[in-house]
Every structure is written in structure tokens, then in C-alpha cells.
XYZ file of C-alpha atoms in Angstrom:
699
model
C -166.807 -71.196 30.047
C -164.181 -71.155 27.297
C -163.765 -67.402 27.433
C -162.844 -67.450 31.118
C -160.649 -70.549 31.192
C -157.649 -68.728 29.687
C -157.599 -65.870 32.222
C -158.127 -68.312 35.093
C -155.201 -70.477 33.992
C -153.090 -67.351 33.486
C -153.936 -66.287 37.045
C -152.967 -69.747 38.337
C -149.585 -69.736 36.569
C -148.939 -66.175 37.763
C -149.576 -67.252 41.375
C -147.262 -70.254 40.924
C -144.622 -67.940 39.409
C -144.773 -65.629 42.411
C -144.498 -68.647 44.715
C -141.305 -69.820 42.974
C -139.977 -66.268 43.063
C -140.686 -66.056 46.801
C -138.815 -69.301 47.423
C -135.783 -68.042 45.496
C -135.924 -64.733 47.347
C -136.039 -66.602 50.638
C -132.885 -68.498 49.710
C -131.076 -65.213 49.030
C -132.464 -63.430 52.089
C -131.095 -65.759 54.751
C -127.329 -65.938 54.125
C -124.047 -64.555 55.484
C -124.276 -65.701 59.117
C -120.746 -64.353 59.792
C -121.913 -60.790 59.132
C -124.848 -61.051 61.486
C -122.996 -62.970 64.184
C -120.080 -60.536 64.376
C -122.385 -57.518 64.225
C -124.379 -58.913 67.141
C -121.149 -59.752 68.986
C -119.777 -56.239 68.527
C -122.984 -54.540 69.735
C -124.092 -56.878 72.505
C -121.143 -58.637 74.149
C -119.283 -55.746 75.801
C -119.337 -52.014 76.535
C -116.751 -49.241 76.217
C -116.336 -45.834 77.847
C -117.963 -44.196 74.792
C -121.259 -45.937 75.718
C -122.273 -46.537 72.113
C -125.877 -47.630 71.744
C -126.931 -50.545 69.604
C -126.639 -49.904 65.843
C -125.033 -46.457 66.455
C -122.323 -46.857 63.827
C -121.217 -43.224 64.054
C -120.073 -43.935 67.612
C -118.842 -47.489 67.042
C -116.769 -46.657 63.965
C -115.143 -43.723 65.837
C -114.253 -45.870 68.867
C -111.580 -48.183 67.422
C -112.206 -50.848 70.065
C -115.265 -51.931 68.089
C -113.666 -52.431 64.622
C -110.653 -54.139 66.264
C -112.970 -56.559 68.116
C -114.993 -57.044 64.915
C -111.775 -57.895 63.023
C -110.889 -60.555 65.624
C -114.399 -62.026 65.339
C -114.263 -62.121 61.530
C -110.872 -63.836 61.734
C -112.535 -66.821 63.434
C -115.277 -67.095 60.772
C -114.959 -69.416 57.765
C -112.452 -67.969 55.306
C -114.980 -67.662 52.466
C -117.186 -65.399 54.644
C -114.498 -63.035 55.952
C -114.253 -60.611 53.007
C -117.991 -60.040 52.769
C -118.293 -59.673 56.561
C -115.615 -56.949 56.655
C -117.163 -55.148 53.665
C -120.455 -55.059 55.559
C -118.891 -53.126 58.473
C -117.027 -50.877 56.042
C -120.248 -49.946 54.232
C -122.055 -49.298 57.544
C -119.303 -46.946 58.733
C -119.222 -45.083 55.414
C -122.988 -44.694 55.519
C -122.626 -43.215 59.029
C -120.071 -40.698 57.711
C -117.131 -42.236 59.607
C -115.087 -44.364 57.145
C -112.702 -46.924 58.629
C -109.053 -45.918 58.746
C -107.635 -49.260 57.694
C -108.161 -52.794 56.450
C -109.179 -55.819 58.440
C -105.508 -56.867 58.643
C -104.470 -53.509 60.131
C -107.162 -53.590 62.811
C -106.390 -57.239 63.536
C -102.685 -56.414 64.058
C -103.568 -53.562 66.428
C -105.929 -55.761 68.388
C -103.509 -58.642 68.844
C -101.008 -56.379 70.613
C -103.415 -55.614 73.418
C -106.740 -57.393 73.982
C -108.850 -59.141 76.587
C -110.474 -62.546 76.168
C -114.236 -62.600 76.084
C -114.341 -65.479 78.572
C -112.959 -63.157 81.290
C -115.660 -60.443 81.017
C -119.437 -60.083 80.984
C -121.692 -58.056 78.704
C -121.957 -55.370 81.442
C -118.205 -54.847 81.868
C -116.663 -51.649 80.446
C -113.473 -52.417 78.499
C -110.678 -50.167 77.210
C -109.039 -52.642 74.830
C -110.217 -54.950 72.044
C -112.183 -58.038 73.036
C -111.223 -61.338 71.436
C -114.187 -63.677 71.122
C -113.759 -67.232 72.322
C -113.723 -69.635 69.370
C -116.336 -71.913 70.929
C -118.598 -68.919 71.623
C -118.332 -67.714 68.037
C -119.067 -71.238 66.803
C -122.113 -71.485 69.020
C -123.261 -68.066 67.923
C -122.718 -68.973 64.278
C -124.873 -72.059 64.820
C -127.456 -69.923 66.579
C -127.600 -67.441 63.719
C -127.679 -70.258 61.192
C -130.654 -71.761 63.039
C -132.380 -68.375 63.124
C -131.843 -67.997 59.382
C -133.026 -71.564 58.844
C -136.151 -70.819 60.887
C -136.905 -67.639 58.943
C -136.409 -69.367 55.615
C -138.625 -72.319 56.504
C -141.214 -70.045 58.074
C -141.686 -68.529 54.633
C -141.831 -71.999 53.093
C -144.482 -73.103 55.580
C -146.471 -69.933 54.907
C -146.374 -70.790 51.204
C -147.500 -74.330 52.028
C -150.554 -72.926 53.838
C -151.408 -71.027 50.675
C -150.654 -74.127 48.603
C -153.206 -76.015 50.729
C -155.913 -73.666 49.491
C -154.457 -73.821 45.992
C -154.745 -77.620 46.037
C -158.388 -77.456 47.083
C -159.068 -74.864 44.384
C -157.478 -77.117 41.743
C -159.638 -80.029 42.906
C -162.746 -77.874 42.697
C -161.702 -76.601 39.276
C -161.207 -80.159 38.039
C -164.650 -81.121 39.325
C -166.195 -78.073 37.663
C -164.559 -78.810 34.297
C -165.741 -82.423 34.516
C -169.323 -81.327 35.184
C -169.198 -78.901 32.257
C -167.779 -81.454 29.842
C -169.823 -84.381 31.150
C -173.092 -83.046 32.592
C -174.822 -85.070 35.283
C -177.183 -87.667 33.956
C -180.175 -89.081 35.694
C -178.564 -92.376 36.665
C -178.025 -93.126 40.319
C -174.400 -92.657 41.506
C -172.328 -95.460 42.975
C -173.226 -96.432 46.516
C -169.890 -95.229 47.913
C -170.407 -91.830 46.267
C -173.893 -91.533 47.743
C -172.588 -92.470 51.196
C -169.818 -89.903 50.928
C -172.285 -87.188 49.952
C -174.761 -88.224 52.667
C -172.157 -88.129 55.435
C -169.558 -85.591 54.259
C -170.525 -83.046 51.605
C -174.229 -82.481 52.302
C -174.960 -82.418 56.058
C -174.255 -79.739 58.618
C -171.269 -80.372 60.872
C -173.484 -81.586 63.699
C -177.024 -81.245 64.990
C -178.561 -80.364 61.645
C -177.986 -76.589 61.963
C -176.042 -74.718 59.303
C -177.853 -71.498 58.278
C -179.846 -71.347 61.512
C -177.488 -69.900 64.153
C -176.416 -71.686 67.292
C -177.784 -69.912 70.361
C -176.585 -69.173 73.858
C -179.904 -68.896 75.605
C -181.882 -66.580 73.338
C -178.798 -64.935 71.850
C -177.630 -66.160 68.412
C -173.862 -66.542 68.627
C -172.604 -68.240 65.483
C -173.413 -70.290 62.419
C -171.794 -73.669 61.937
C -170.239 -74.573 58.554
C -171.292 -77.628 56.602
C -169.385 -80.797 57.372
C -167.089 -80.613 54.362
C -166.318 -76.965 55.142
C -165.501 -77.906 58.724
C -163.170 -80.663 57.538
C -161.349 -78.195 55.283
C -161.058 -75.680 58.147
C -159.895 -78.391 60.592
C -156.972 -79.475 58.407
C -156.049 -75.840 57.756
C -155.904 -75.122 61.495
C -154.010 -78.376 62.124
C -151.432 -77.461 59.476
C -150.997 -73.986 60.914
C -150.539 -75.245 64.490
C -148.045 -77.908 63.432
C -146.071 -75.374 61.377
C -145.764 -73.168 64.451
C -143.520 -75.708 66.171
C -141.973 -78.138 63.651
C -138.442 -77.947 62.255
C -137.151 -75.727 65.063
C -134.056 -76.219 67.235
C -132.134 -74.439 69.953
C -128.373 -74.047 70.398
C -127.195 -74.485 74.006
C -124.743 -72.113 75.665
C -124.976 -69.380 73.044
C -124.366 -65.748 74.030
C -127.157 -64.325 71.829
C -130.278 -65.802 73.421
C -128.690 -67.105 76.653
C -131.255 -69.877 77.298
C -133.162 -72.445 75.252
C -136.488 -70.942 76.356
C -135.539 -67.474 75.099
C -134.298 -68.810 71.763
C -137.405 -70.948 71.363
C -139.641 -67.954 72.121
C -137.840 -65.846 69.510
C -138.078 -68.563 66.860
C -141.766 -69.237 67.556
C -142.424 -65.492 67.416
C -140.743 -65.198 64.017
C -142.519 -68.314 62.742
C -145.951 -67.107 63.868
C -145.445 -63.690 62.279
C -144.464 -65.087 58.889
C -147.293 -67.634 58.883
C -149.747 -64.829 59.606
C -148.343 -62.422 57.018
C -148.375 -65.159 54.348
C -152.164 -65.468 54.756
C -152.851 -61.797 53.984
C -153.430 -62.200 50.202
C -155.703 -65.236 50.497
C -157.710 -63.464 53.217
C -158.330 -60.457 50.963
C -159.061 -62.644 47.938
C -161.605 -64.853 49.704
C -163.441 -61.838 51.149
C -163.807 -59.985 47.835
C -167.109 -59.527 46.031
C -165.444 -60.066 42.648
C -163.431 -63.092 43.704
C -162.498 -64.783 40.404
C -162.137 -68.063 42.266
C -165.925 -68.297 42.589
C -166.035 -68.925 38.853
C -162.851 -70.978 39.017
C -164.244 -73.402 41.637
C -168.035 -73.211 41.562
C -167.983 -72.425 45.293
C -170.546 -69.909 46.471
C -169.807 -66.578 48.119
C -171.110 -68.156 51.339
C -168.414 -70.848 51.166
C -165.630 -68.348 50.549
C -167.013 -66.178 53.341
C -166.785 -69.109 55.783
C -163.155 -69.683 54.808
C -162.446 -65.926 54.929
C -163.614 -65.723 58.549
C -161.632 -68.760 59.656
C -158.451 -67.566 57.931
C -158.877 -64.300 59.826
C -159.235 -66.154 63.128
C -156.118 -68.215 62.434
C -154.210 -65.036 61.553
C -155.225 -63.546 64.908
C -153.916 -66.641 66.712
C -150.620 -66.366 64.820
C -150.180 -62.688 65.594
C -151.191 -63.171 69.244
C -148.520 -65.895 69.547
C -146.067 -63.541 67.809
C -146.827 -60.769 70.300
C -146.620 -63.022 73.338
C -143.358 -64.631 72.177
C -141.620 -61.317 71.576
C -142.891 -59.933 74.877
C -141.264 -62.924 76.604
C -138.110 -62.535 74.508
C -137.578 -58.820 75.224
C -138.459 -59.190 78.900
C -135.641 -61.696 79.333
C -132.959 -60.035 77.178
C -131.423 -56.624 76.708
C -132.691 -53.431 78.260
C -136.119 -54.858 79.225
C -134.705 -57.852 81.089
C -136.622 -58.525 84.292
C -139.356 -55.966 83.654
C -143.051 -56.769 83.876
C -145.222 -57.234 80.786
C -146.951 -53.929 81.531
C -143.682 -52.015 81.818
C -142.387 -53.536 78.596
C -145.547 -52.754 76.659
C -145.654 -49.219 78.073
C -142.071 -48.483 77.021
C -142.592 -50.059 73.608
C -145.688 -47.948 72.985
C -143.932 -44.744 74.048
C -140.433 -45.260 72.647
C -140.318 -47.716 69.731
C -142.489 -46.772 66.741
C -142.107 -50.043 64.814
C -142.870 -52.210 67.812
C -145.773 -50.168 69.124
C -147.360 -50.262 65.676
C -147.093 -54.058 65.869
C -148.810 -54.018 69.255
C -151.544 -51.735 67.897
C -152.007 -54.057 64.889
C -152.553 -57.070 67.178
C -155.086 -55.114 69.230
C -156.895 -54.020 66.058
C -157.189 -57.529 64.621
C -158.603 -58.602 67.990
C -161.171 -55.802 67.709
C -162.029 -56.955 64.176
C -162.626 -60.448 65.499
C -164.956 -59.192 68.239
C -166.948 -56.730 66.136
C -167.379 -59.393 63.417
C -169.393 -61.576 65.804
C -172.660 -62.966 64.457
C -174.958 -60.805 66.586
C -173.543 -57.564 65.227
C -173.249 -58.842 61.646
C -176.799 -60.141 61.585
C -178.757 -57.527 63.515
C -176.777 -54.348 62.757
C -175.183 -55.117 59.422
C -174.724 -51.461 58.406
C -172.936 -50.734 61.703
C -170.808 -53.840 61.314
C -169.870 -52.892 57.752
C -168.657 -49.400 58.680
C -166.733 -50.681 61.715
C -165.255 -53.573 59.762
C -163.957 -51.416 56.920
C -162.579 -48.752 59.298
C -160.757 -51.214 61.558
C -159.388 -53.215 58.614
C -157.924 -50.040 57.074
C -156.318 -49.056 60.397
C -155.060 -52.592 60.970
C -153.613 -52.880 57.477
C -151.843 -49.505 57.796
C -150.260 -50.327 61.179
C -149.257 -53.827 60.062
C -147.769 -52.323 56.877
C -145.509 -49.947 58.826
C -144.566 -52.643 61.351
C -143.547 -55.157 58.676
C -141.921 -52.696 56.236
C -138.443 -52.703 57.897
C -138.387 -56.517 57.701
C -138.726 -56.791 53.881
C -141.964 -58.776 53.524
C -143.907 -56.163 51.605
C -144.721 -58.426 48.661
C -147.647 -59.821 50.665
C -149.022 -56.323 51.271
C -148.552 -55.256 47.659
C -150.529 -58.328 46.603
C -153.365 -57.366 48.973
C -153.471 -53.855 47.544
C -153.630 -55.316 44.020
C -156.487 -57.675 44.975
C -158.426 -54.891 46.692
C -157.830 -52.532 43.767
C -158.971 -55.159 41.246
C -162.177 -55.771 43.204
C -162.982 -52.050 43.409
C -162.140 -51.567 39.723
C -164.576 -54.303 38.688
C -167.252 -52.905 41.007
C -166.880 -49.462 39.478
C -166.943 -50.939 35.979
C -170.182 -52.799 36.686
C -171.799 -49.623 38.040
C -170.694 -47.584 35.010
C -171.937 -50.237 32.577
C -175.312 -50.325 34.257
C -175.455 -46.548 34.103
C -174.479 -44.151 36.894
C -177.692 -42.172 36.344
C -180.138 -45.077 36.520
C -183.589 -44.536 37.983
C -185.519 -47.118 39.947
C -189.301 -47.075 39.876
C -190.307 -48.039 43.401
C -193.786 -49.099 44.454
C -194.923 -49.973 47.960
C -197.814 -52.354 48.624
C -198.369 -53.509 52.171
C -194.947 -54.470 53.530
C -193.528 -55.168 50.085
C -191.151 -52.938 48.134
C -191.118 -53.360 44.346
C -188.171 -52.012 42.371
C -187.873 -51.865 38.602
C -184.510 -50.764 37.169
C -183.395 -50.607 33.544
C -179.582 -50.773 33.264
C -177.871 -48.866 30.466
C -176.189 -52.055 29.244
C -178.478 -55.020 29.698
C -176.980 -58.283 30.901
C -179.571 -61.043 30.886
C -179.446 -62.470 34.424
C -179.722 -66.168 34.999
C -182.131 -67.681 37.527
C -180.918 -67.241 41.086
C -178.600 -64.339 40.342
C -178.640 -61.111 42.324
C -177.436 -57.528 42.092
C -176.270 -54.914 44.576
C -178.292 -51.717 44.748
C -177.006 -48.365 45.969
C -179.980 -46.126 46.761
C -178.324 -42.748 46.579
C -180.698 -40.905 48.872
C -180.020 -43.448 51.656
C -176.274 -43.674 52.430
C -175.002 -43.840 48.856
C -171.845 -45.677 49.969
C -173.874 -48.683 51.160
C -174.896 -51.486 48.817
C -177.277 -54.331 49.534
C -177.919 -57.561 47.598
C -181.346 -58.160 46.036
C -182.435 -61.257 44.117
C -183.411 -60.510 40.517
C -186.831 -62.141 40.344
C -187.213 -61.631 36.599
C -186.556 -59.284 33.699
C -189.426 -57.541 31.984
C -188.839 -55.264 28.966
C -185.125 -55.206 29.878
C -185.969 -54.019 33.401
C -184.632 -55.912 36.409
C -187.518 -56.654 38.767
C -186.732 -56.815 42.483
C -189.129 -57.495 45.339
C -188.113 -57.019 48.968
C -189.906 -57.150 52.282
C -189.576 -54.058 54.446
C -187.782 -55.455 57.460
C -185.006 -53.224 58.766
C -182.100 -51.213 57.509
C -182.263 -50.120 53.858
C -185.587 -51.770 52.950
C -187.277 -50.127 55.935
C -185.889 -46.719 54.943
C -187.062 -47.143 51.336
C -190.521 -48.316 52.426
C -190.933 -45.387 54.806
C -189.823 -42.718 52.341
C -191.861 -44.072 49.394
C -194.955 -44.486 51.561
C -194.802 -40.744 52.238
C -195.000 -40.209 48.444
C -198.296 -42.101 48.056
C -196.553 -45.429 47.520
C -194.801 -44.536 44.257
C -191.440 -42.908 43.616
C -188.559 -42.719 41.164
C -185.159 -42.568 42.839
C -181.585 -42.499 41.589
C -179.743 -45.785 42.075
C -176.539 -47.482 41.117
C -176.825 -51.118 40.169
C -173.898 -53.528 40.421
C -174.396 -56.948 38.966
C -175.610 -59.475 38.181
C -173.626 -61.702 40.536
C -173.861 -65.312 41.551
C -174.106 -68.690 39.890
C -177.242 -70.340 38.519
C -178.029 -73.922 39.435
C -178.517 -76.252 36.427
C -181.889 -77.595 37.593
C -183.274 -77.761 34.037
C -181.272 -81.002 33.621
C -183.250 -82.870 36.267
C -186.425 -84.866 35.682
C -187.958 -83.759 38.997
C -187.482 -80.341 40.575
C -188.677 -79.426 44.064
C -188.623 -75.688 44.816
C -188.970 -74.725 48.486
C -189.366 -71.110 49.604
C -189.984 -69.411 52.909
C -191.198 -65.814 53.176
C -189.405 -63.370 50.878
C -187.188 -66.239 49.713
C -189.847 -66.703 47.032
C -188.091 -64.041 44.925
C -185.065 -66.247 44.229
C -187.178 -69.407 43.873
C -189.593 -67.620 41.532
C -186.760 -66.832 39.110
C -186.111 -70.582 38.765
C -189.812 -71.409 38.483
C -190.374 -68.830 35.730
C -187.320 -70.071 33.827
C -188.538 -73.679 33.941
C -192.037 -72.600 32.903
C -190.742 -70.642 29.917
C -188.492 -73.501 28.820
C -191.595 -75.704 28.634
C -189.522 -78.871 29.038
C -191.153 -82.101 30.249
C -190.333 -81.980 33.951
C -192.139 -82.683 37.186
C -191.870 -79.306 38.943
C -193.334 -78.634 42.398
C -193.250 -75.375 44.292
C -193.792 -75.174 48.066
C -194.043 -71.732 49.598
C -194.517 -71.029 53.290
C -195.600 -67.504 54.125
C -196.997 -65.927 57.288
C -199.886 -63.869 55.863
C -202.238 -64.218 52.915
C -201.583 -60.639 51.812
C -197.974 -61.636 51.106
C -199.180 -63.511 48.031
C -199.421 -60.116 46.377
C -195.615 -59.926 46.384
C -195.562 -62.251 43.365
C -199.160 -62.232 42.167
C -198.372 -61.626 38.488
C -195.693 -64.308 38.503
C -198.013 -66.813 40.180
C -200.567 -66.141 37.490
C -198.009 -66.937 34.792
C -196.933 -70.136 36.536
C -200.491 -71.475 36.795
C -201.190 -71.066 33.090
C -200.819 -74.435 31.426
C -200.629 -76.380 34.669
C -196.946 -77.343 34.250
C -195.994 -76.468 37.822
C -197.736 -77.854 40.906
C -197.923 -74.981 43.433
C -198.518 -75.481 47.168
C -198.837 -72.394 49.356
C -198.999 -72.585 53.155
C -200.260 -69.485 54.966
C -198.917 -70.251 58.431
C -200.155 -67.157 60.287
C -203.841 -67.213 59.294
C -206.193 -68.875 61.770
C -209.155 -69.309 59.443
C -209.269 -70.189 55.786
C -210.157 -67.453 53.329
C -211.903 -68.303 50.109
C -209.169 -67.850 47.518
C -211.431 -66.774 44.685
C -213.262 -64.123 46.681
C -210.014 -62.876 48.189
C -208.302 -62.338 44.900
C -211.388 -60.833 43.280
C -211.735 -58.317 46.088
C -208.254 -56.886 45.548
C -207.772 -53.978 43.171
C -204.422 -55.437 42.114
C -205.731 -58.974 42.004
C -204.023 -61.981 40.625
C -207.130 -62.764 38.557
C -210.301 -61.160 37.348
C -213.851 -62.534 37.361
C -213.595 -64.337 34.036
C -214.014 -68.079 33.974
C -210.500 -68.494 32.628
C -208.981 -66.603 35.534
C -211.056 -68.515 38.042
C -209.612 -71.701 36.623
C -206.120 -70.258 37.052
C -206.747 -69.469 40.704
C -208.114 -72.924 41.388
C -204.740 -74.443 40.522
C -203.174 -72.825 43.601
C -203.234 -75.256 46.531
C -203.490 -72.834 49.444
C -203.662 -74.126 53.030
C -204.040 -72.099 56.192
C -202.763 -72.304 59.737
C -200.419 -75.157 58.972
C -197.037 -75.823 57.480
C -195.769 -78.852 55.558
C -193.499 -81.465 57.076
C -190.728 -80.595 54.661
C -188.727 -83.715 55.479
C -191.641 -85.913 54.435
C -192.233 -83.851 51.299
C -188.610 -84.306 50.195
C -188.587 -87.994 51.140
C -191.789 -88.700 49.194
C -190.563 -86.716 46.194
C -187.250 -88.573 46.045
C -188.747 -92.029 46.488
C -191.510 -91.518 43.914
C -189.387 -89.768 41.284
C -188.565 -91.757 38.158
C -185.188 -90.143 37.648
C -182.913 -87.403 38.933
C -184.154 -84.939 41.568
C -183.064 -81.372 42.310
C -184.139 -79.705 45.559
C -183.699 -75.919 45.725
C -184.405 -73.913 48.881
C -184.393 -70.239 49.787
C -185.774 -68.903 53.027
C -185.200 -68.797 56.783
C -182.277 -70.731 58.209
C -184.506 -73.326 59.897
C -186.211 -74.147 56.571
C -182.922 -74.397 54.668
C -181.427 -76.635 57.350
C -184.489 -78.904 57.325
C -184.161 -79.260 53.547
C -180.433 -79.991 53.773
C -180.978 -82.629 56.440
C -183.791 -84.307 54.507
C -181.783 -84.454 51.275
C -178.762 -85.902 53.110
C -180.984 -88.613 54.603
C -182.567 -89.485 51.233
C -179.686 -88.944 48.825
C -179.392 -92.710 48.212
C -183.105 -93.530 48.333
C -184.127 -92.482 44.823
C -183.858 -94.099 41.403
C -181.555 -91.337 40.140
C -179.161 -88.720 41.373
C -180.407 -86.374 44.107
C -178.842 -82.905 44.482
C -179.445 -80.077 46.911
C -178.996 -76.393 46.051
C -179.189 -73.764 48.766
C -179.863 -70.190 47.767
C -178.938 -68.209 50.859
C -177.338 -64.828 51.383
C -174.667 -65.195 54.068
C -173.268 -61.681 54.060
C -174.015 -61.618 57.770
């Protein structure tokens, strides 16, 4: 803990330093309204016979009507702004290769001898003399530009506040984590108000009891619902974002820049939405990273950060969709696109304006990302989702980069590149440390795949940790997480059930080699936190199916510690043959009788004699000796039934003499049942009751 505190605090102060720097930059960025107002006046309030297009300074600086009109506009501006405003035009003309022939005073004198008042013409009239702006018009336009600058400046501030919201939550989580490290939880029962808060806020699902188990539309799984505290965090984030879209924004009536309040409001909302969305880029990349340092900084799981990552992405899409709609409305009602249909505007933008069409493409791409990241695709075709997700994110980031680059907000993109680069650097470092030429000994038995890998540099994994495996013969660019069940002779031991995707491919290929093979792999890990269940007087371990691999790592750790604890293991599995997945580990657990093991074989219709079953297997969990028979007899195996897990947890909590830890790993329905039962009984025991959920939520 001590070794990582310094870097974490350094990272925090660096982030705060960048935030202060951004605020100062924002103050400098939105100044000099006289320059912008007179430039807009010169290019949008009248036309001459030379038909100069907007921002064509080669033409405008040659046609003296423009600098004369600009000089008359600058003359109305506040005196302290006049010199800088004239220097701006002078620099623009020099850059265009057509330097001005005189000073502001000279052009002003020429203009005053022959000019027309702006009030007597329209923006479509062709003039042959200088145009003197009406003082009230210039004032209104100055106010309009000042409001636009104010909106841009505060849009950046509000974007920083959205990031500060997450920073505040991270600081709270960090404070809680430090407190738990310095003052570990004792067995005493928490205050009633704390138990109520945990029972109704931090522990339960948002509604209906479902969290890991997906919500369904008919038979189609459509989405998973966050826990209640996660939903509360997301709700306030969305509420802040929506309020920031519209607060602190005004219109200036009768201005000649935006013409109507609706057009000005659309432009301001469009700018606000864009800056709010861009400000979220770094936090989106950070929360979605595998090597997110904030997981250590907060104690939040990858699953929690993944929930927030998805919702930040959805809010960004809303912001950019509002940005696109607002600017479509704005351009349709002003300038050359005035009165055209949405389709005509979009068509011309795509064909003619590179910066704008890249913005349109970016909005379309983030919409595609949102659709292809739906639960059905993530869960059932994860490999397809992963390839599509990475490809569309790269395309989206590139188009957004080029769209934003002319507007000077690249610091957000540079930060994203740094975060992505850091994550990939750490991944590569982990692979190299483990050994790029590692071999995995793979054995297939039934539907189980056993992998044994010895990394070059051994890091002793903690219970519950996992590693990513790249099996080089099967799409070497893909990595999949596997729970590290145990270490044996410095080998990481993994057990997986052949289901689909990578495990199915491995099972099929190894089966063709008589069930044994040695393949080249890269190993990246270990990752993940380990729950401190050794501190609790009673520990209830609940596993479903292949979830036994993560639960077994905790059970073996508690067994080897040999501390006086009441430890119970409940495992629900469909077939009796699945017991062979962990037969050696079960044998170790039963020795000494420290752990009470209950196994429910839910798919068998008639009970099989345990002793005869195990003795009949060539790779049996026991032999025929009396000692081994005694070991087998300690396994409580029941068939064609499953436990009422809510009752098991309730009875365990109520009968425990002290603190209770409940750990689950398995199907979503089992995890949700455990979560619900703990929430209902968190204040029913004599000591503290905690729930730990070991669930991969990559999909």
C-alpha cells in the first residue's frame, strides 16, 4: 500500500495541475471581442463587386472597401481594444501576401469622405463605398460576441466540473480505502444507520433484485442493471450534464450575427454540448482501461469502472447528438444554407466541408459504437464485439481529432493518447515479465480444460485474482481472462469449461492430440483485488458451475492459513462428472475437516454412491484406502436439488457468533440471489456482514 500511495498522489496532483492550467488557458482563449466582432461585420454584413468569400483575406485586403469599413467599426470599439483589433487585420493581410497600404487613421479618413450607413442596406446589397456600422448594432454585436465567449469559457468550466464530479467520488473512495487499511474491520456490528444505508443503498440491485442477470425483452437479454449505488452515481452525473447544457446562457436581441434568439440559442447549446462531450474523453478512456490505476486508488472493481465507462459513453453520444442537431439548425437558418432542408445541408457539408463532414461522420460512428456495444453482442459474440469496438473507436477518435483540431481543444485528445499508451505499455511489460516464450501444458478431461503455465518472473497471485491468456495458435491478438485457481511449483493453474469462443477452440484442438498438448502462450497478470475474508469469523463461499475456480482459490487460502474460522462452501453444478474439475483441490480441502463442503448436483436424476463413483475413475479424488474413504465421506453431495440460497445465507448470518463474509462466483441468477439475501440480512447478525461478488463483467 505504501509503495503505491506516492504515485497515486502524484497522479492526483498532476490532474489538478492540468485542471488549473486548463482554466487559465480558457481565460486567455476567450478575449478580444472587438477583433471578432469587426471581423464578422466585415465578412458578413455587406458585399462588394469583388465578391470576396468569407475569410478570403487576399481578396478583402485588395478591395479597400473592406479595410475602410473595418477601420470605421474599430473606431466604435472601446479605445483599449482598437490597437489590437487593427493589428489583427494587419497580420491577416500580411499572411495573405497583401499588406495594408496605410494605418487605421488613413483608412478611417478615406472612409469618412464617402460612406454609406449600415442601417440603409442589407447583407445582400452590393456596395461600392465603405459601410459605417451603426453604433447600436456594433454594441449589440459586441454583447453577442461577449456572450459567445462567455459561453465557450463556461462550457470548458462545466466540462471540468463533470470531471471533478468523478474526482470527488474517487477521493471519497480513496479515503474509505485508506481508512480500511489503517483500521481494518472488526467483528462488531455497525451502527443501525450504517446497516440501513448498506441494506438500501450500497448492497442491493437498483430494482427487482437483478444485477448480474440481464433484463430480458421476451427471451432476448437486453441489458444488465447497475447496483443501486452505481445507479445513483450515474443519475447525478446525467443530471449534472443535462443541467450544464442549458444553464448560464443568454441571448442578445436584435443582433446582426445570429438574427434571432432561437438561432443564437442553438449555436450556444451546440458549442456547450460539444465542449461537455470533449471534456469527457480522458475519463472515458481511463475508466475503460485494463490497467486503470484508479482501481487500486479506489478499491472499485473493473466491473464498477466498466459500468461507469459505458454510461459516460452514452452521455457523450447525447452531447454530440445535441451538438450536431444544434449546428444543423444554426447553419440552416444562417448564411449560405439558409432555408435548405436538413438533407441538403448534410449532403453539402459531406461533399464540400472537410472539417464539418468529419464531425458528422464522428457522430455517426459513436452512434454505431453505442449500438454494437449492446448486451446481446457483447455477451454472445464477445470476439466479434471486441474487433468491431476497437475498429470503430479508432475511426471515431481519428475523425473527432481532425474535426476538433482547428478549434484548439487538443489537450483532451493528447491526454487520451497518453492514457491509451500507458495501458498498452503496462500490458506489454506484464507479458514480457511473464515470458514471451511461455508454454502452457493443456489437458482436456470431459468438458474441462486444464492449463498450467510457469511465468518467467513469478508473482504470487492472491486469492480471487485472474490473468489474461493469449493462446498464440488461436488469434494471438485476443486475450481472455481466466481465474488463477492456485499455484503449484510456481505454475499458475487455470481450469475452464469448454463453452464457446476461445475455450471451445482450445478444447477441440487439444482433444485431437489425445487430450494433451503444449502450446505457446502469453500471460498477462495477475490482475484484480483479493477480498480480505480471512478477517471474518464466518465465511460462506458460494459457487455455481465453473465459478468454483475463483471460489476454490479462497477456500485453499483459508485452509492453508489454518486459522480458527467457520468456513462453509456451497457448490451447485449440473453434472457429477464436473467434480473432476477440482478433484485434487477438494481432496486437500477435506483433509482436517476445517471446511464444511456442500455440493449440489442439480442435473442428476438419481443419486450415485460417492465412494463407488470416485473409486471407479482412473483420475479419482481418492483411492481405496480407509483414509481416503474417510476424506470422501466429508463431502455432502446431494442430487437433483439445489439449495435455497437465501435461507442458507439467512441461517448463516443469524447463527454466526461474529462477523460474516459471503463470497459468490457463478451465474448471474446465483450472484443476484446472494446479493439480495445479504442485503436483507445485513442487520440481522451479531457482527458485521459483508458481501463480495467475484464476477467477470467484460461483456
